[in-house]
Tab-separated table of C-alpha atoms in Angstrom:
chain	number	residue	atom	x	y	z
A	1	UNK	CA	0.000	0.000	0.000
A	2	UNK	CA	1.293	3.473	-0.939
A	3	UNK	CA	1.999	6.002	1.786
A	4	UNK	CA	-0.646	8.499	0.676
A	5	UNK	CA	0.273	11.030	3.382
A	6	UNK	CA	3.565	11.661	1.604
A	7	UNK	CA	1.795	12.036	-1.736
A	8	UNK	CA	-0.397	14.840	-0.375
A	9	UNK	CA	2.471	17.158	0.482
A	10	UNK	CA	1.811	20.738	-0.614
A	11	UNK	CA	3.352	21.624	-4.023
A	12	UNK	CA	5.884	24.425	-4.434
A	13	UNK	CA	3.572	27.454	-4.247
A	14	UNK	CA	5.885	29.836	-6.115
A	15	UNK	CA	6.194	27.425	-9.059
A	16	UNK	CA	2.412	26.973	-9.290
A	17	UNK	CA	1.753	30.717	-9.121
A	18	UNK	CA	4.334	31.448	-11.843
A	19	UNK	CA	2.880	28.797	-14.156
A	20	UNK	CA	-0.683	30.000	-13.504
A	21	UNK	CA	0.250	33.641	-14.165
A	22	UNK	CA	1.879	32.768	-17.487
A	23	UNK	CA	-1.073	30.636	-18.502
A	24	UNK	CA	-3.604	33.351	-17.650
A	25	UNK	CA	-1.618	35.996	-19.557
A	26	UNK	CA	-1.402	33.831	-22.673
A	27	UNK	CA	-5.055	32.825	-22.459
A	28	UNK	CA	-6.096	36.460	-22.043
A	29	UNK	CA	-4.350	37.506	-25.261
A	30	UNK	CA	-5.374	34.418	-27.228
A	31	UNK	CA	-9.037	35.450	-27.598
A	32	UNK	CA	-8.076	38.282	-29.959
A	33	UNK	CA	-4.611	37.278	-31.184
A	34	UNK	CA	-5.517	33.822	-32.541
A	35	UNK	CA	-8.462	35.040	-34.723
A	36	UNK	CA	-6.262	37.827	-36.124
A	37	UNK	CA	-3.568	35.310	-36.924
A	38	UNK	CA	-6.064	33.020	-38.588
A	39	UNK	CA	-7.421	35.851	-40.779
A	40	UNK	CA	-3.900	36.994	-41.641
A	41	UNK	CA	-2.909	33.456	-42.620
A	42	UNK	CA	-5.965	33.133	-44.885
A	43	UNK	CA	-5.128	36.432	-46.608
A	44	UNK	CA	-1.513	35.424	-47.139
A	45	UNK	CA	-2.569	32.098	-48.623
A	46	UNK	CA	-4.938	33.923	-51.019
A	47	UNK	CA	-2.409	36.533	-52.149
A	48	UNK	CA	-2.137	35.011	-55.645
A	49	UNK	CA	-5.884	34.371	-56.046
A	50	UNK	CA	-7.551	37.732	-56.677
A	51	UNK	CA	-11.108	36.381	-56.393
A	52	UNK	CA	-10.463	34.657	-53.056
A	53	UNK	CA	-8.523	37.675	-51.776
A	54	UNK	CA	-11.415	39.979	-52.661
A	55	UNK	CA	-13.937	37.722	-50.902
A	56	UNK	CA	-11.867	37.670	-47.711
A	57	UNK	CA	-11.409	41.435	-47.678
A	58	UNK	CA	-15.059	42.098	-48.501
A	59	UNK	CA	-16.024	40.117	-45.393
A	60	UNK	CA	-14.474	42.914	-43.343
A	61	UNK	CA	-15.164	45.888	-45.624
A	62	UNK	CA	-18.646	45.465	-47.085
A	63	UNK	CA	-21.694	45.563	-44.823
A	64	UNK	CA	-25.346	45.945	-45.747
A	65	UNK	CA	-25.234	49.561	-44.630
A	66	UNK	CA	-22.253	50.391	-46.794
A	67	UNK	CA	-23.696	48.598	-49.836
A	68	UNK	CA	-26.927	50.602	-49.558
A	69	UNK	CA	-25.016	53.858	-49.072
A	70	UNK	CA	-22.916	53.151	-52.161
A	71	UNK	CA	-26.062	52.467	-54.192
A	72	UNK	CA	-27.646	55.731	-53.029
A	73	UNK	CA	-24.478	57.685	-53.793
A	74	UNK	CA	-24.219	56.168	-57.273
A	75	UNK	CA	-27.866	56.995	-58.015
A	76	UNK	CA	-27.368	60.543	-56.779
A	77	UNK	CA	-24.458	60.892	-59.214
A	78	UNK	CA	-26.543	59.433	-62.078
A	79	UNK	CA	-24.213	56.424	-62.195
A	80	UNK	CA	-26.589	53.566	-62.954
A	81	UNK	CA	-23.790	51.153	-63.876
A	82	UNK	CA	-22.076	51.448	-60.504
A	83	UNK	CA	-25.404	51.214	-58.660
A	84	UNK	CA	-26.295	48.047	-60.573
A	85	UNK	CA	-22.882	46.567	-59.806
A	86	UNK	CA	-23.306	47.182	-56.074
A	87	UNK	CA	-26.801	45.709	-56.205
A	88	UNK	CA	-25.442	42.539	-57.831
A	89	UNK	CA	-22.611	42.344	-55.298
A	90	UNK	CA	-25.022	42.801	-52.376
A	91	UNK	CA	-27.268	40.045	-53.717
A	92	UNK	CA	-24.318	37.670	-54.122
A	93	UNK	CA	-23.362	38.196	-50.468
A	94	UNK	CA	-26.952	37.990	-49.187
A	95	UNK	CA	-26.943	41.623	-48.012
A	96	UNK	CA	-30.475	43.080	-47.784
A	97	UNK	CA	-31.417	45.859	-50.209
A	98	UNK	CA	-34.885	47.445	-49.789
A	99	UNK	CA	-37.338	46.909	-52.641
A	100	UNK	CA	-37.734	50.627	-53.351
A	101	UNK	CA	-33.971	51.096	-53.702
A	102	UNK	CA	-33.775	48.066	-55.951
A	103	UNK	CA	-36.542	49.514	-58.174
A	104	UNK	CA	-34.687	52.835	-58.437
A	105	UNK	CA	-31.564	51.046	-59.666
A	106	UNK	CA	-33.513	49.217	-62.382
A	107	UNK	CA	-35.252	52.427	-63.452
A	108	UNK	CA	-31.952	54.318	-63.650
A	109	UNK	CA	-30.420	51.565	-65.789
A	110	UNK	CA	-33.322	51.761	-68.247
A	111	UNK	CA	-33.254	55.565	-68.434
A	112	UNK	CA	-29.569	55.684	-69.307
A	113	UNK	CA	-29.762	53.228	-72.193
A	114	UNK	CA	-30.687	55.741	-74.931
A	115	UNK	CA	-28.116	58.317	-73.831
A	116	UNK	CA	-25.369	55.722	-73.699
A	117	UNK	CA	-26.309	54.386	-77.131
A	118	UNK	CA	-25.839	57.849	-78.658
A	119	UNK	CA	-22.447	58.298	-76.995
A	120	UNK	CA	-21.425	54.821	-78.108
A	121	UNK	CA	-22.246	55.697	-81.734
A	122	UNK	CA	-20.176	58.892	-81.649
A	123	UNK	CA	-17.213	57.036	-80.217
A	124	UNK	CA	-17.533	54.287	-82.791
A	125	UNK	CA	-17.465	56.725	-85.723
A	126	UNK	CA	-14.929	59.313	-84.542
A	127	UNK	CA	-12.730	57.355	-82.145
A	128	UNK	CA	-13.059	60.174	-79.614
A	129	UNK	CA	-14.960	59.814	-76.356
A	130	UNK	CA	-16.249	62.162	-73.679
A	131	UNK	CA	-17.487	59.408	-71.392
A	132	UNK	CA	-17.248	55.666	-70.842
A	133	UNK	CA	-20.035	54.866	-73.296
A	134	UNK	CA	-18.170	56.798	-75.985
A	135	UNK	CA	-14.966	54.981	-75.056
A	136	UNK	CA	-16.781	51.672	-75.445
A	137	UNK	CA	-17.836	52.797	-78.938
A	138	UNK	CA	-14.282	53.796	-79.830
A	139	UNK	CA	-13.082	50.436	-78.577
A	140	UNK	CA	-15.678	48.662	-80.694
A	141	UNK	CA	-14.546	50.708	-83.689
A	142	UNK	CA	-11.049	49.370	-83.185
A	143	UNK	CA	-12.349	45.894	-83.979
A	144	UNK	CA	-12.035	47.021	-87.617
A	145	UNK	CA	-8.608	47.859	-88.992
A	146	UNK	CA	-9.676	51.510	-89.387
A	147	UNK	CA	-9.166	52.320	-85.712
A	148	UNK	CA	-5.575	51.088	-85.733
A	149	UNK	CA	-4.746	52.877	-88.993
A	150	UNK	CA	-6.215	56.071	-87.526
A	151	UNK	CA	-4.082	55.795	-84.377
A	152	UNK	CA	-0.911	55.029	-86.345
A	153	UNK	CA	-1.662	58.059	-88.511
A	154	UNK	CA	-1.941	60.263	-85.437
A	155	UNK	CA	1.382	59.046	-84.095
A	156	UNK	CA	2.968	59.608	-87.524
A	157	UNK	CA	1.609	63.151	-87.450
A	158	UNK	CA	3.218	63.708	-84.048
A	159	UNK	CA	6.517	62.452	-85.453
A	160	UNK	CA	6.385	64.713	-88.513
A	161	UNK	CA	5.606	67.730	-86.313
A	162	UNK	CA	8.516	66.771	-84.055
A	163	UNK	CA	6.107	66.105	-81.185
A	164	UNK	CA	6.417	63.267	-78.644
A	165	UNK	CA	5.022	59.950	-79.816
A	166	UNK	CA	3.592	57.247	-77.594
A	167	UNK	CA	5.569	54.032	-78.164
A	168	UNK	CA	2.965	51.924	-76.389
A	169	UNK	CA	0.106	53.283	-78.532
A	170	UNK	CA	2.195	52.765	-81.661
A	171	UNK	CA	2.991	49.187	-80.685
A	172	UNK	CA	-0.620	48.397	-79.788
A	173	UNK	CA	-1.930	49.857	-83.054
A	174	UNK	CA	0.613	47.900	-85.093
A	175	UNK	CA	-0.244	44.711	-83.239
A	176	UNK	CA	-3.932	45.524	-83.728
A	177	UNK	CA	-3.583	45.552	-87.513
A	178	UNK	CA	-1.955	42.115	-87.402
A	179	UNK	CA	-4.544	40.810	-84.931
A	180	UNK	CA	-7.410	42.086	-87.078
A	181	UNK	CA	-6.006	40.285	-90.093
A	182	UNK	CA	-5.612	37.100	-88.032
A	183	UNK	CA	-9.168	37.465	-86.713
A	184	UNK	CA	-10.615	37.606	-90.210
A	185	UNK	CA	-8.347	34.807	-91.446
A	186	UNK	CA	-9.318	32.542	-88.548
A	187	UNK	CA	-13.020	33.499	-88.622
A	188	UNK	CA	-12.882	35.335	-85.290
A	189	UNK	CA	-10.674	32.941	-83.300
A	190	UNK	CA	-8.337	35.601	-81.783
A	191	UNK	CA	-11.228	37.957	-80.999
A	192	UNK	CA	-10.297	38.182	-77.307
A	193	UNK	CA	-6.818	39.409	-78.239
A	194	UNK	CA	-8.280	41.911	-80.695
A	195	UNK	CA	-10.672	43.218	-78.017
A	196	UNK	CA	-7.797	43.404	-75.529
A	197	UNK	CA	-5.737	45.561	-77.886
A	198	UNK	CA	-8.705	47.897	-78.359
A	199	UNK	CA	-9.294	48.141	-74.630
A	200	UNK	CA	-5.592	48.727	-73.944
A	201	UNK	CA	-5.554	51.608	-76.448
A	202	UNK	CA	-8.720	53.057	-74.960
A	203	UNK	CA	-7.249	52.820	-71.472
A	204	UNK	CA	-4.116	54.566	-72.688
A	205	UNK	CA	-6.176	57.407	-74.179
A	206	UNK	CA	-7.938	58.165	-70.889
A	207	UNK	CA	-4.875	57.630	-68.707
A	208	UNK	CA	-6.092	54.393	-67.136
A	209	UNK	CA	-2.781	52.685	-67.960
A	210	UNK	CA	-0.304	53.934	-65.386
A	211	UNK	CA	3.344	54.681	-66.090
A	212	UNK	CA	4.591	51.435	-64.563
A	213	UNK	CA	2.166	49.225	-66.484
A	214	UNK	CA	2.741	51.186	-69.693
A	215	UNK	CA	6.499	50.852	-69.321
A	216	UNK	CA	6.128	47.136	-68.571
A	217	UNK	CA	4.057	46.512	-71.707
A	218	UNK	CA	6.267	48.703	-73.904
A	219	UNK	CA	9.362	46.987	-72.521
A	220	UNK	CA	7.961	43.571	-73.388
A	221	UNK	CA	7.280	44.719	-76.950
A	222	UNK	CA	10.745	46.293	-77.352
A	223	UNK	CA	12.564	43.294	-75.905
A	224	UNK	CA	10.897	40.854	-78.244
A	225	UNK	CA	8.917	39.066	-75.504
A	226	UNK	CA	5.818	39.240	-77.623
A	227	UNK	CA	4.209	36.126	-76.152
A	228	UNK	CA	4.139	37.699	-72.680
A	229	UNK	CA	2.802	40.972	-74.030
A	230	UNK	CA	0.143	39.165	-76.082
A	231	UNK	CA	-0.932	37.179	-73.001
A	232	UNK	CA	-1.316	40.425	-71.009
A	233	UNK	CA	-3.356	42.059	-73.764
A	234	UNK	CA	-5.539	38.949	-74.018
A	235	UNK	CA	-6.072	39.168	-70.241
A	236	UNK	CA	-7.338	42.725	-70.734
A	237	UNK	CA	-9.718	41.516	-73.430
A	238	UNK	CA	-10.987	38.694	-71.243
A	239	UNK	CA	-11.579	41.098	-68.346
A	240	UNK	CA	-13.537	43.372	-70.667
A	241	UNK	CA	-15.716	40.485	-71.828
A	242	UNK	CA	-16.550	39.383	-68.287
A	243	UNK	CA	-16.713	42.651	-66.331
A	244	UNK	CA	-17.256	45.344	-68.967
A	245	UNK	CA	-15.202	48.276	-70.224
A	246	UNK	CA	-15.559	50.467	-67.166
A	247	UNK	CA	-14.602	47.811	-64.632
A	248	UNK	CA	-11.593	46.867	-66.759
A	249	UNK	CA	-10.434	50.483	-66.911
A	250	UNK	CA	-10.912	50.819	-63.150
A	251	UNK	CA	-8.823	47.696	-62.601
A	252	UNK	CA	-6.066	48.822	-64.965
A	253	UNK	CA	-5.681	52.002	-62.920
A	254	UNK	CA	-4.582	49.765	-60.024
A	255	UNK	CA	-2.338	47.461	-62.093
A	256	UNK	CA	1.411	48.073	-61.898
A	257	UNK	CA	2.546	45.283	-64.230
A	258	UNK	CA	1.317	42.406	-66.369
A	259	UNK	CA	1.062	40.162	-63.287
A	260	UNK	CA	-1.562	42.519	-61.871
A	261	UNK	CA	-3.373	42.406	-65.229
A	262	UNK	CA	-3.581	38.610	-64.915
A	263	UNK	CA	-5.036	39.043	-61.422
A	264	UNK	CA	-7.610	41.484	-62.826
A	265	UNK	CA	-8.613	38.892	-65.413
A	266	UNK	CA	-9.117	36.225	-62.740
A	267	UNK	CA	-11.137	38.642	-60.610
A	268	UNK	CA	-13.341	39.565	-63.579
A	269	UNK	CA	-13.914	35.930	-64.481
A	270	UNK	CA	-15.035	35.166	-60.932
A	271	UNK	CA	-17.082	38.318	-60.229
A	272	UNK	CA	-18.441	39.400	-63.616
A	273	UNK	CA	-20.736	42.408	-63.206
A	274	UNK	CA	-19.781	42.714	-59.532
A	275	UNK	CA	-16.184	43.616	-60.432
A	276	UNK	CA	-16.787	47.365	-60.639
A	277	UNK	CA	-18.297	47.425	-57.131
A	278	UNK	CA	-15.491	45.239	-55.776
A	279	UNK	CA	-12.867	47.624	-57.155
A	280	UNK	CA	-14.781	50.650	-55.836
A	281	UNK	CA	-14.847	49.080	-52.366
A	282	UNK	CA	-11.330	47.655	-52.139
A	283	UNK	CA	-9.286	49.613	-54.682
A	284	UNK	CA	-5.873	48.068	-55.308
A	285	UNK	CA	-6.528	45.764	-52.364
A	286	UNK	CA	-8.794	43.725	-54.640
A	287	UNK	CA	-5.717	42.636	-56.623
A	288	UNK	CA	-2.775	42.551	-54.212
A	289	UNK	CA	-1.997	42.590	-50.508
A	290	UNK	CA	0.585	45.336	-50.993
A	291	UNK	CA	2.316	46.859	-48.019
A	292	UNK	CA	0.173	45.056	-45.423
A	293	UNK	CA	1.736	41.681	-46.279
A	294	UNK	CA	4.550	42.187	-43.747
A	295	UNK	CA	2.056	43.130	-41.028
A	296	UNK	CA	-0.045	40.068	-41.805
A	297	UNK	CA	3.040	37.861	-41.545
A	298	UNK	CA	3.742	39.368	-38.108
A	299	UNK	CA	0.232	38.456	-36.889
A	300	UNK	CA	0.644	34.898	-38.148
A	301	UNK	CA	3.947	34.549	-36.270
A	302	UNK	CA	2.503	36.171	-33.138
A	303	UNK	CA	-0.518	33.852	-33.166
A	304	UNK	CA	1.695	30.790	-33.633
A	305	UNK	CA	3.937	31.907	-30.756
A	306	UNK	CA	0.878	32.462	-28.562
A	307	UNK	CA	-0.454	28.982	-29.335
A	308	UNK	CA	2.891	27.328	-28.576
A	309	UNK	CA	3.096	29.383	-25.389
A	310	UNK	CA	-0.349	28.137	-24.327
A	311	UNK	CA	0.730	24.539	-24.836
A	312	UNK	CA	3.930	25.135	-22.855
A	313	UNK	CA	2.023	27.000	-20.135
A	314	UNK	CA	-0.498	24.170	-19.681
A	315	UNK	CA	2.378	21.692	-19.501
A	316	UNK	CA	4.220	23.736	-16.837
A	317	UNK	CA	1.040	24.119	-14.821
A	318	UNK	CA	0.355	20.397	-14.826
A	319	UNK	CA	3.954	19.609	-13.891
A	320	UNK	CA	3.872	22.073	-10.986
A	321	UNK	CA	0.585	20.627	-9.659
A	322	UNK	CA	1.515	16.966	-10.087
A	323	UNK	CA	5.137	17.088	-8.956
A	324	UNK	CA	4.310	16.157	-5.284
A	325	UNK	CA	2.413	13.080	-6.481
A	326	UNK	CA	5.527	11.331	-7.697
A	327	UNK	CA	8.422	12.870	-5.736
A	328	UNK	CA	8.917	13.240	-1.999
A	329	UNK	CA	10.482	16.299	-0.443
A	330	UNK	CA	13.823	14.532	-0.017
A	331	UNK	CA	13.885	13.860	-3.788
A	332	UNK	CA	13.309	10.056	-3.629
A	333	UNK	CA	10.430	8.409	-5.492
A	334	UNK	CA	7.572	7.066	-3.402
A	335	UNK	CA	7.855	3.407	-2.594
A	336	UNK	CA	5.069	0.961	-1.743
A	337	UNK	CA	4.544	0.500	1.999
């Protein structure tokens, strides 16, 4: 029979208090640190998947109240396209939109159809645009070889007048002539590429292609890496097909290189008509993590350290409480009576 009186000796009080204090401190911070670490880890894992990244960030950014405010603001600015995009995004995320607000969006979309059709026609004929509908018409006009010849002629005029020429516009127009010929020869097979060239030129006209993206595309054309440049232009065309001209232009404003253009294409394929609202809500954050990546990595490391500390703290606490059960004060193990 064991000598139970020896087993019931009081444990080292200082050791128990130290272990309990550490455990309480770690447990107190875990309730907010571990969820932050989990969210940060999910964002880091989605950094190369624009659609997944946008969904995760929308969870924190887009509420029913904000969606309804954005719809009201768009309607107040006579922006039916943006209002319709936010309505579609709200429906996809099961955010409630009152019936009267929904009806106003549909009415605004119908009222703007005639006005946009007229602007589209002017852009198609002249190649000049005062608004996005006109730009869409100019882009559609580029699907014929005339638009590219017109743009090459303008650049030639700049050269003859000793004015600066745009190497990117020149390269896109030249590629557009070749792509148009290939489209007709292949009965429309490369139509996405042809549309991408038109959209890229339209974006360049209105300043939607930033300096870094423009330099990246022009550099690819100058260096002979035509396959990479063609893939980027095709990505622009695909984004335009899925999300529309305006959403594509909005995304290109946030793209710094052809990798960002590929992310825009994946976002447009996943979100379709919601893309414009996603970009309005998240900006460049819809495509890349950017400067917050380092901060997210810190939260992941901090959460992991907290979890390991909890495990170690529980272990120390159990050791401090159970030590008297297997060791006598003189250091010898308990022996049967």
